[in-house]
PDB file of C-alpha atoms in Angstrom:
ATOM      1  CA  MET A   1       0.135   0.169   0.435  1.00 64.00           C
ATOM      2  CA  VAL A   2       1.264   3.311  -0.795  1.00 64.00           C
ATOM      3  CA  LYS A   3       1.346   6.500   1.237  1.00 62.00           C
ATOM      4  CA  VAL A   4       0.714   9.272  -0.113  1.00 60.00           C
ATOM      5  CA  VAL A   5       1.527  12.907   1.598  1.00 58.00           C
ATOM      6  CA  VAL A   6      -0.466  15.897   0.356  1.00 57.00           C
ATOM      7  CA  LYS A   7       1.615  19.152   1.731  1.00 66.00           C
ATOM      8  CA  ASP A   8      -0.360  21.951   1.511  1.00 64.00           C
ATOM      9  CA  ASN A   9       1.257  24.584   0.474  1.00 72.00           C
ATOM     10  CA  ILE A  10      -0.918  27.153  -1.574  1.00 81.00           C
ATOM     11  CA  THR A  11      -2.735  27.686   2.813  1.00 86.00           C
ATOM     12  CA  GLU A  12       0.512  29.325   3.861  1.00 87.00           C
ATOM     13  CA  TRP A  13       0.999  31.015   0.340  1.00 88.00           C
ATOM     14  CA  ARG A  14      -2.404  31.984   0.404  1.00 91.00           C
ATOM     15  CA  ASP A  15      -2.729  33.699   4.081  1.00 93.00           C
ATOM     16  CA  ARG A  16       1.486  35.433   3.696  1.00 94.00           C
ATOM     17  CA  VAL A  17      -0.090  37.295   0.784  1.00 95.00           C
ATOM     18  CA  ARG A  18      -3.597  37.805   1.747  1.00 95.00           C
ATOM     19  CA  ALA A  19      -1.928  39.896   4.335  1.00 96.00           C
ATOM     20  CA  GLU A  20       1.121  41.895   3.074  1.00 97.00           C
ATOM     21  CA  LEU A  21      -1.599  42.685   0.686  1.00 96.00           C
ATOM     22  CA  ASN A  22      -3.891  44.190   3.199  1.00 96.00           C
ATOM     23  CA  LYS A  23      -0.835  45.282   4.937  1.00 96.00           C
ATOM     24  CA  LEU A  24      -0.327  47.345   1.179  1.00 96.00           C
ATOM     25  CA  ALA A  25      -3.848  48.462   1.614  1.00 95.00           C
ATOM     26  CA  MET A  26      -3.605  50.551   5.021  1.00 96.00           C
ATOM     27  CA  LEU A  27       0.282  52.537   3.752  1.00 97.00           C
ATOM     28  CA  GLN A  28       0.649  55.471   3.084  1.00 96.00           C
ATOM     29  CA  ILE A  29       2.754  56.980   0.298  1.00 97.00           C
ATOM     30  CA  ARG A  30       3.572  61.256   0.175  1.00 96.00           C
ATOM     31  CA  VAL A  31       5.065  62.346  -2.328  1.00 96.00           C
ATOM     32  CA  GLY A  32       6.340  65.437  -3.484  1.00 94.00           C
ATOM     33  CA  ILE A  33       8.561  68.150  -0.696  1.00 93.00           C
ATOM     34  CA  LEU A  34       8.521  67.271   2.757  1.00 91.00           C
ATOM     35  CA  GLY A  35       8.293  68.551   6.143  1.00 83.00           C
ATOM     36  CA  SER A  36      11.974  67.643   6.450  1.00 80.00           C
ATOM     37  CA  ALA A  37      12.883  70.132   4.188  1.00 80.00           C
ATOM     38  CA  ASP A  38      14.155  73.204   4.879  1.00 86.00           C
ATOM     39  CA  GLY A  39      10.997  76.268   5.189  1.00 89.00           C
ATOM     40  CA  GLU A  40      13.108  77.809   2.614  1.00 88.00           C
ATOM     41  CA  LEU A  41      12.587  75.321   0.044  1.00 89.00           C
ATOM     42  CA  LEU A  42       9.190  74.208   1.013  1.00 92.00           C
ATOM     43  CA  ARG A  43       8.118  78.034   0.804  1.00 91.00           C
ATOM     44  CA  ILE A  44       9.139  77.674  -2.760  1.00 89.00           C
ATOM     45  CA  ALA A  45       7.894  74.761  -3.917  1.00 92.00           C
ATOM     46  CA  TYR A  46       4.260  76.279  -2.079  1.00 93.00           C
ATOM     47  CA  VAL A  47       4.249  79.981  -4.038  1.00 91.00           C
ATOM     48  CA  HIS A  48       4.457  77.685  -6.906  1.00 90.00           C
ATOM     49  CA  GLU A  49       2.431  74.905  -6.497  1.00 93.00           C
ATOM     50  CA  PHE A  50      -0.718  77.951  -5.381  1.00 94.00           C
ATOM     51  CA  GLY A  51       1.032  81.017  -6.906  1.00 93.00           C
ATOM     52  CA  ALA A  52       1.055  83.938  -5.075  1.00 93.00           C
ATOM     53  CA  THR A  53       1.396  87.724  -5.048  1.00 93.00           C
ATOM     54  CA  ILE A  54       4.193  89.501  -3.663  1.00 91.00           C
ATOM     55  CA  THR A  55       3.991  92.657  -1.599  1.00 92.00           C
ATOM     56  CA  PRO A  56       6.949  94.164  -0.334  1.00 90.00           C
ATOM     57  CA  ARG A  57       7.353  94.441   3.800  1.00 87.00           C
ATOM     58  CA  THR A  58       8.951  97.538   4.382  1.00 85.00           C
ATOM     59  CA  ALA A  59      10.223  98.953   1.482  1.00 85.00           C
ATOM     60  CA  ARG A  60       7.895 100.924  -1.087  1.00 88.00           C
ATOM     61  CA  ASN A  61       8.959  98.454  -4.398  1.00 91.00           C
ATOM     62  CA  LEU A  62      10.327  95.422  -5.340  1.00 93.00           C
ATOM     63  CA  ALA A  63      13.150  95.714  -6.842  1.00 93.00           C
ATOM     64  CA  ILE A  64      13.140  92.761  -9.537  1.00 91.00           C
ATOM     65  CA  PRO A  65      16.816  91.301 -11.264  1.00 91.00           C
ATOM     66  CA  LEU A  66      17.226  92.274 -14.549  1.00 89.00           C
ATOM     67  CA  SER A  67      21.581  92.021 -15.354  1.00 85.00           C
ATOM     68  CA  PRO A  68      22.607  89.050 -14.052  1.00 83.00           C
ATOM     69  CA  SER A  69      25.695  90.834 -12.650  1.00 82.00           C
ATOM     70  CA  ALA A  70      22.457  92.190  -9.802  1.00 88.00           C
ATOM     71  CA  ARG A  71      20.717  88.607  -8.978  1.00 84.00           C
ATOM     72  CA  ASN A  72      22.941  88.286  -6.052  1.00 85.00           C
ATOM     73  CA  LYS A  73      22.981  91.695  -5.235  1.00 90.00           C
ATOM     74  CA  SER A  74      20.340  94.378  -3.653  1.00 90.00           C
ATOM     75  CA  PRO A  75      20.153  98.205  -4.608  1.00 90.00           C
ATOM     76  CA  ARG A  76      21.563  99.267  -1.507  1.00 90.00           C
ATOM     77  CA  ASP A  77      25.747  97.534  -3.123  1.00 92.00           C
ATOM     78  CA  TYR A  78      25.014  99.959  -6.301  1.00 92.00           C
ATOM     79  CA  ASP A  79      26.542 103.657  -4.202  1.00 90.00           C
ATOM     80  CA  ASP A  80      25.955 104.905  -8.448  1.00 90.00           C
ATOM     81  CA  ALA A  81      22.264 103.822  -9.249  1.00 92.00           C
ATOM     82  CA  TRP A  82      19.746 106.306  -9.325  1.00 92.00           C
ATOM     83  CA  VAL A  83      15.829 105.396 -11.046  1.00 93.00           C
ATOM     84  CA  LEU A  84      14.687 105.946 -14.006  1.00 93.00           C
ATOM     85  CA  ASP A  85      11.207 106.422 -14.887  1.00 92.00           C
ATOM     86  CA  ASN A  86       9.878 105.951 -18.237  1.00 89.00           C
ATOM     87  CA  GLY A  87       6.292 107.130 -18.016  1.00 87.00           C
ATOM     88  CA  GLU A  88       5.286 103.653 -17.944  1.00 87.00           C
ATOM     89  CA  ASN A  89       7.464 101.736 -15.135  1.00 90.00           C
ATOM     90  CA  ARG A  90      10.707 101.960 -13.366  1.00 93.00           C
ATOM     91  CA  PHE A  91      14.863 101.797 -13.274  1.00 94.00           C
ATOM     92  CA  LEU A  92      16.728 101.168 -11.095  1.00 93.00           C
ATOM     93  CA  VAL A  93      20.230 102.232 -13.721  1.00 92.00           C
ATOM     94  CA  ARG A  94      23.429 103.106 -13.978  1.00 91.00           C
ATOM     95  CA  ASP A  95      25.435 105.172 -15.541  1.00 88.00           C
ATOM     96  CA  LYS A  96      28.689 102.328 -17.584  1.00 82.00           C
ATOM     97  CA  ARG A  97      31.142 103.615 -20.433  1.00 71.00           C
ATOM     98  CA  SER A  98      31.299 101.496 -23.369  1.00 66.00           C
ATOM     99  CA  ARG A  99      34.157  99.940 -24.613  1.00 66.00           C
ATOM    100  CA  ASP A 100      34.314 102.944 -27.406  1.00 65.00           C
ATOM    101  CA  GLY A 101      34.352 105.747 -24.687  1.00 61.00           C
ATOM    102  CA  GLY A 102      30.841 106.861 -24.708  1.00 63.00           C
ATOM    103  CA  ASN A 103      28.510 106.287 -21.945  1.00 73.00           C
ATOM    104  CA  ASN A 104      25.349 103.484 -21.612  1.00 84.00           C
ATOM    105  CA  LEU A 105      22.695 102.908 -19.337  1.00 88.00           C
ATOM    106  CA  GLU A 106      23.067  99.689 -17.028  1.00 89.00           C
ATOM    107  CA  PHE A 107      19.276  98.081 -16.257  1.00 92.00           C
ATOM    108  CA  LEU A 108      19.955  96.797 -13.265  1.00 93.00           C
ATOM    109  CA  TYR A 109      16.244  96.430 -11.501  1.00 94.00           C
ATOM    110  CA  LEU A 110      12.322  97.108 -12.396  1.00 94.00           C
ATOM    111  CA  LEU A 111      11.186  98.382  -9.162  1.00 94.00           C
ATOM    112  CA  VAL A 112       6.954  97.271  -9.524  1.00 94.00           C
ATOM    113  CA  PRO A 113       5.458  98.092  -6.135  1.00 93.00           C
ATOM    114  CA  LYS A 114       3.797  93.556  -6.371  1.00 92.00           C
ATOM    115  CA  VAL A 115       4.628  90.224  -8.277  1.00 90.00           C
ATOM    116  CA  THR A 116       2.284  88.004  -8.658  1.00 90.00           C
ATOM    117  CA  ILE A 117       3.865  84.629  -9.472  1.00 88.00           C
ATOM    118  CA  PRO A 118       1.112  82.960 -11.509  1.00 89.00           C
ATOM    119  CA  GLU A 119       0.545  79.172 -10.437  1.00 90.00           C
ATOM    120  CA  ARG A 120       3.036  76.274 -11.885  1.00 89.00           C
ATOM    121  CA  SER A 121       1.958  73.080  -9.985  1.00 92.00           C
ATOM    122  CA  PHE A 122       4.537  70.666 -10.167  1.00 91.00           C
ATOM    123  CA  ILE A 123       2.937  68.240  -7.746  1.00 93.00           C
ATOM    124  CA  ARG A 124      -0.588  67.806  -8.399  1.00 94.00           C
ATOM    125  CA  ALA A 125       0.190  68.186 -12.499  1.00 94.00           C
ATOM    126  CA  GLY A 126       2.631  66.019 -12.294  1.00 94.00           C
ATOM    127  CA  TYR A 127       0.231  63.107 -10.982  1.00 95.00           C
ATOM    128  CA  ASP A 128      -2.738  63.419 -12.878  1.00 95.00           C
ATOM    129  CA  ALA A 129      -0.456  63.528 -15.523  1.00 94.00           C
ATOM    130  CA  GLY A 130       1.164  60.910 -14.822  1.00 95.00           C
ATOM    131  CA  LYS A 131      -1.469  58.440 -13.228  1.00 95.00           C
ATOM    132  CA  ASN A 132      -1.145  55.469 -15.441  1.00 97.00           C
ATOM    133  CA  LYS A 133       2.017  55.018 -14.639  1.00 96.00           C
ATOM    134  CA  ILE A 134       1.521  55.466 -10.954  1.00 96.00           C
ATOM    135  CA  LEU A 135      -0.829  52.481 -11.186  1.00 96.00           C
ATOM    136  CA  ALA A 136       1.252  50.987 -13.421  1.00 97.00           C
ATOM    137  CA  ALA A 137       3.662  51.036 -10.397  1.00 97.00           C
ATOM    138  CA  CYS A 138       0.596  49.946  -8.256  1.00 96.00           C
ATOM    139  CA  GLU A 139       0.217  47.180  -9.617  1.00 96.00           C
ATOM    140  CA  TRP A 140       3.832  45.856 -10.665  1.00 96.00           C
ATOM    141  CA  ALA A 141       4.038  46.182  -5.924  1.00 96.00           C
ATOM    142  CA  ALA A 142       1.029  43.981  -6.253  1.00 96.00           C
ATOM    143  CA  ARG A 143       1.664  41.095  -8.444  1.00 96.00           C
ATOM    144  CA  ALA A 144       5.296  41.442  -6.744  1.00 97.00           C
ATOM    145  CA  ILE A 145       3.849  40.791  -3.563  1.00 97.00           C
ATOM    146  CA  VAL A 146       2.054  37.748  -4.868  1.00 95.00           C
ATOM    147  CA  PHE A 147       4.714  36.288  -7.665  1.00 94.00           C
ATOM    148  CA  ASP A 148       8.177  37.080  -5.777  1.00 95.00           C
ATOM    149  CA  GLY A 149       7.092  37.392  -2.602  1.00 94.00           C
ATOM    150  CA  ILE A 150       8.515  40.926  -1.438  1.00 96.00           C
ATOM    151  CA  SER A 151       6.755  42.522   1.457  1.00 97.00           C
ATOM    152  CA  ALA A 152       4.382  45.769   1.833  1.00 97.00           C
ATOM    153  CA  GLU A 153       6.371  47.763   2.475  1.00 97.00           C
ATOM    154  CA  ILE A 154       9.258  47.062   0.283  1.00 97.00           C
ATOM    155  CA  ALA A 155       6.096  47.370  -2.363  1.00 98.00           C
ATOM    156  CA  ALA A 156       5.229  51.247  -0.952  1.00 98.00           C
ATOM    157  CA  GLU A 157       9.129  51.962  -1.102  1.00 97.00           C
ATOM    158  CA  ARG A 158       8.992  50.706  -5.312  1.00 97.00           C
ATOM    159  CA  ILE A 159       6.032  52.647  -5.392  1.00 98.00           C
ATOM    160  CA  GLY A 160       7.488  55.736  -3.583  1.00 97.00           C
ATOM    161  CA  VAL A 161      10.355  56.044  -5.318  1.00 97.00           C
ATOM    162  CA  ALA A 162       8.170  55.801  -9.037  1.00 97.00           C
ATOM    163  CA  GLY A 163       6.147  58.487  -8.356  1.00 97.00           C
ATOM    164  CA  VAL A 164       9.316  60.899  -7.130  1.00 97.00           C
ATOM    165  CA  GLY A 165      10.683  59.996 -11.383  1.00 97.00           C
ATOM    166  CA  ILE A 166       7.119  60.667 -12.256  1.00 96.00           C
ATOM    167  CA  ILE A 167       7.437  64.408 -10.093  1.00 95.00           C
ATOM    168  CA  LYS A 168      10.859  64.890 -11.520  1.00 94.00           C
ATOM    169  CA  ARG A 169      10.513  63.672 -15.583  1.00 93.00           C
ATOM    170  CA  TYR A 170       7.281  65.756 -15.251  1.00 92.00           C
ATOM    171  CA  MET A 171       8.890  69.397 -13.907  1.00 89.00           C
ATOM    172  CA  ARG A 172      11.679  68.715 -16.358  1.00 87.00           C
ATOM    173  CA  SER A 173       9.218  67.470 -19.600  1.00 85.00           C
ATOM    174  CA  GLY A 174       8.866  71.407 -20.239  1.00 75.00           C
ATOM    175  CA  ALA A 175       4.875  71.076 -19.574  1.00 69.00           C
ATOM    176  CA  ILE A 176       4.912  73.890 -16.890  1.00 68.00           C
ATOM    177  CA  LEU A 177       4.094  77.581 -17.683  1.00 55.00           C
ATOM    178  CA  PRO A 178       7.121  79.123 -19.286  1.00 59.00           C
ATOM    179  CA  LYS A 179       9.548  81.611 -18.176  1.00 56.00           C
ATOM    180  CA  SER A 180       8.180  85.577 -18.094  1.00 56.00           C
ATOM    181  CA  SER A 181      10.660  87.568 -20.008  1.00 52.00           C
ATOM    182  CA  LEU A 182      11.537  89.716 -16.447  1.00 50.00           C
ATOM    183  CA  THR A 183      12.892  86.370 -15.298  1.00 55.00           C
ATOM    184  CA  LEU A 184      14.442  85.953 -18.653  1.00 49.00           C
ATOM    185  CA  ALA A 185      16.345  88.762 -18.356  1.00 49.00           C
ATOM    186  CA  SER A 186      18.300  87.861 -15.567  1.00 51.00           C
ATOM    187  CA  ALA A 187      19.302  84.354 -16.615  1.00 55.00           C
ATOM    188  CA  PRO A 188      18.739  83.448 -19.954  1.00 53.00           C
ATOM    189  CA  ASN A 189      20.144  80.256 -20.495  1.00 56.00           C
ATOM    190  CA  LYS A 190      17.930  78.564 -17.705  1.00 55.00           C
ATOM    191  CA  THR A 191      14.140  78.967 -19.883  1.00 52.00           C
ATOM    192  CA  LYS A 192      12.731  76.205 -18.286  1.00 55.00           C
ATOM    193  CA  PRO A 193      11.284  77.086 -14.906  1.00 53.00           C
ATOM    194  CA  LEU A 194      11.609  75.021 -11.670  1.00 58.00           C
ATOM    195  CA  ILE A 195      15.149  73.888 -12.821  1.00 57.00           C
ATOM    196  CA  ARG A 196      17.277  76.719 -12.992  1.00 62.00           C
ATOM    197  CA  SER A 197      19.914  75.317 -10.292  1.00 67.00           C
ATOM    198  CA  GLY A 198      17.556  71.905  -9.542  1.00 80.00           C
ATOM    199  CA  ARG A 199      17.060  72.801  -5.762  1.00 86.00           C
ATOM    200  CA  LEU A 200      13.455  72.150  -6.158  1.00 89.00           C
ATOM    201  CA  ALA A 201      13.995  69.001  -8.384  1.00 89.00           C
ATOM    202  CA  ASN A 202      15.912  67.863  -5.932  1.00 91.00           C
ATOM    203  CA  ALA A 203      14.393  68.086  -3.073  1.00 92.00           C
ATOM    204  CA  ILE A 204      11.658  65.790  -4.434  1.00 94.00           C
ATOM    205  CA  THR A 205      11.047  62.384  -2.598  1.00 96.00           C
ATOM    206  CA  TYR A 206       8.384  60.473  -0.661  1.00 97.00           C
ATOM    207  CA  GLU A 207       7.515  59.083   2.776  1.00 96.00           C
ATOM    208  CA  VAL A 208       5.585  55.621   3.957  1.00 97.00           C
ATOM    209  CA  ILE A 209       3.586  56.313   6.628  1.00 94.00           C
ATOM    210  CA  LYS A 210       0.668  53.568   8.117  1.00 90.00           C
ATOM    211  CA  ALA A 211      -2.182  55.901   6.876  1.00 76.00           C
TER     212      ALA A 211
END
């Protein structure tokens, strides 16, 4: 008489898969500029994501740099500067001698009472544009739990990494509202918004927390 022993591997596999999928459903994946970023970066991200109107706190006007040399300076750094009013706009300028010995004006700053920065959403808009890719990453993570035996935590981490990549690619895609002519005047070689230094894009990260 032949004795046949049947080992039940299905129940253990099924219970593991069910438990890990339930764990994954209880995890929350946050992607963006998170609270761990420094305060200045969080403010910059907020302004770009939702737009803002900026007014001076103490001065009469905001000074918008027009010359690359003025970008990292203050109007107070120029003792020889004076205000030019052409009837439509006010500028802070200074006399500058040209190579042929003539006199030219160097336009340092545009003086304005306020600046309105338009909304350039990159997190919400990036999510909307990449919904299908995010869904694909979630489906892949669920399959990896079922067939590859990874944990819910690892699956969530991989979804987070995919989300970061999707947002960064959207930022670099050129789909965001272009820079104004004034912004381009002070940084002519940087035509795409949000990525002039790469600091904002590099700060995009993710975190996994229990819902």
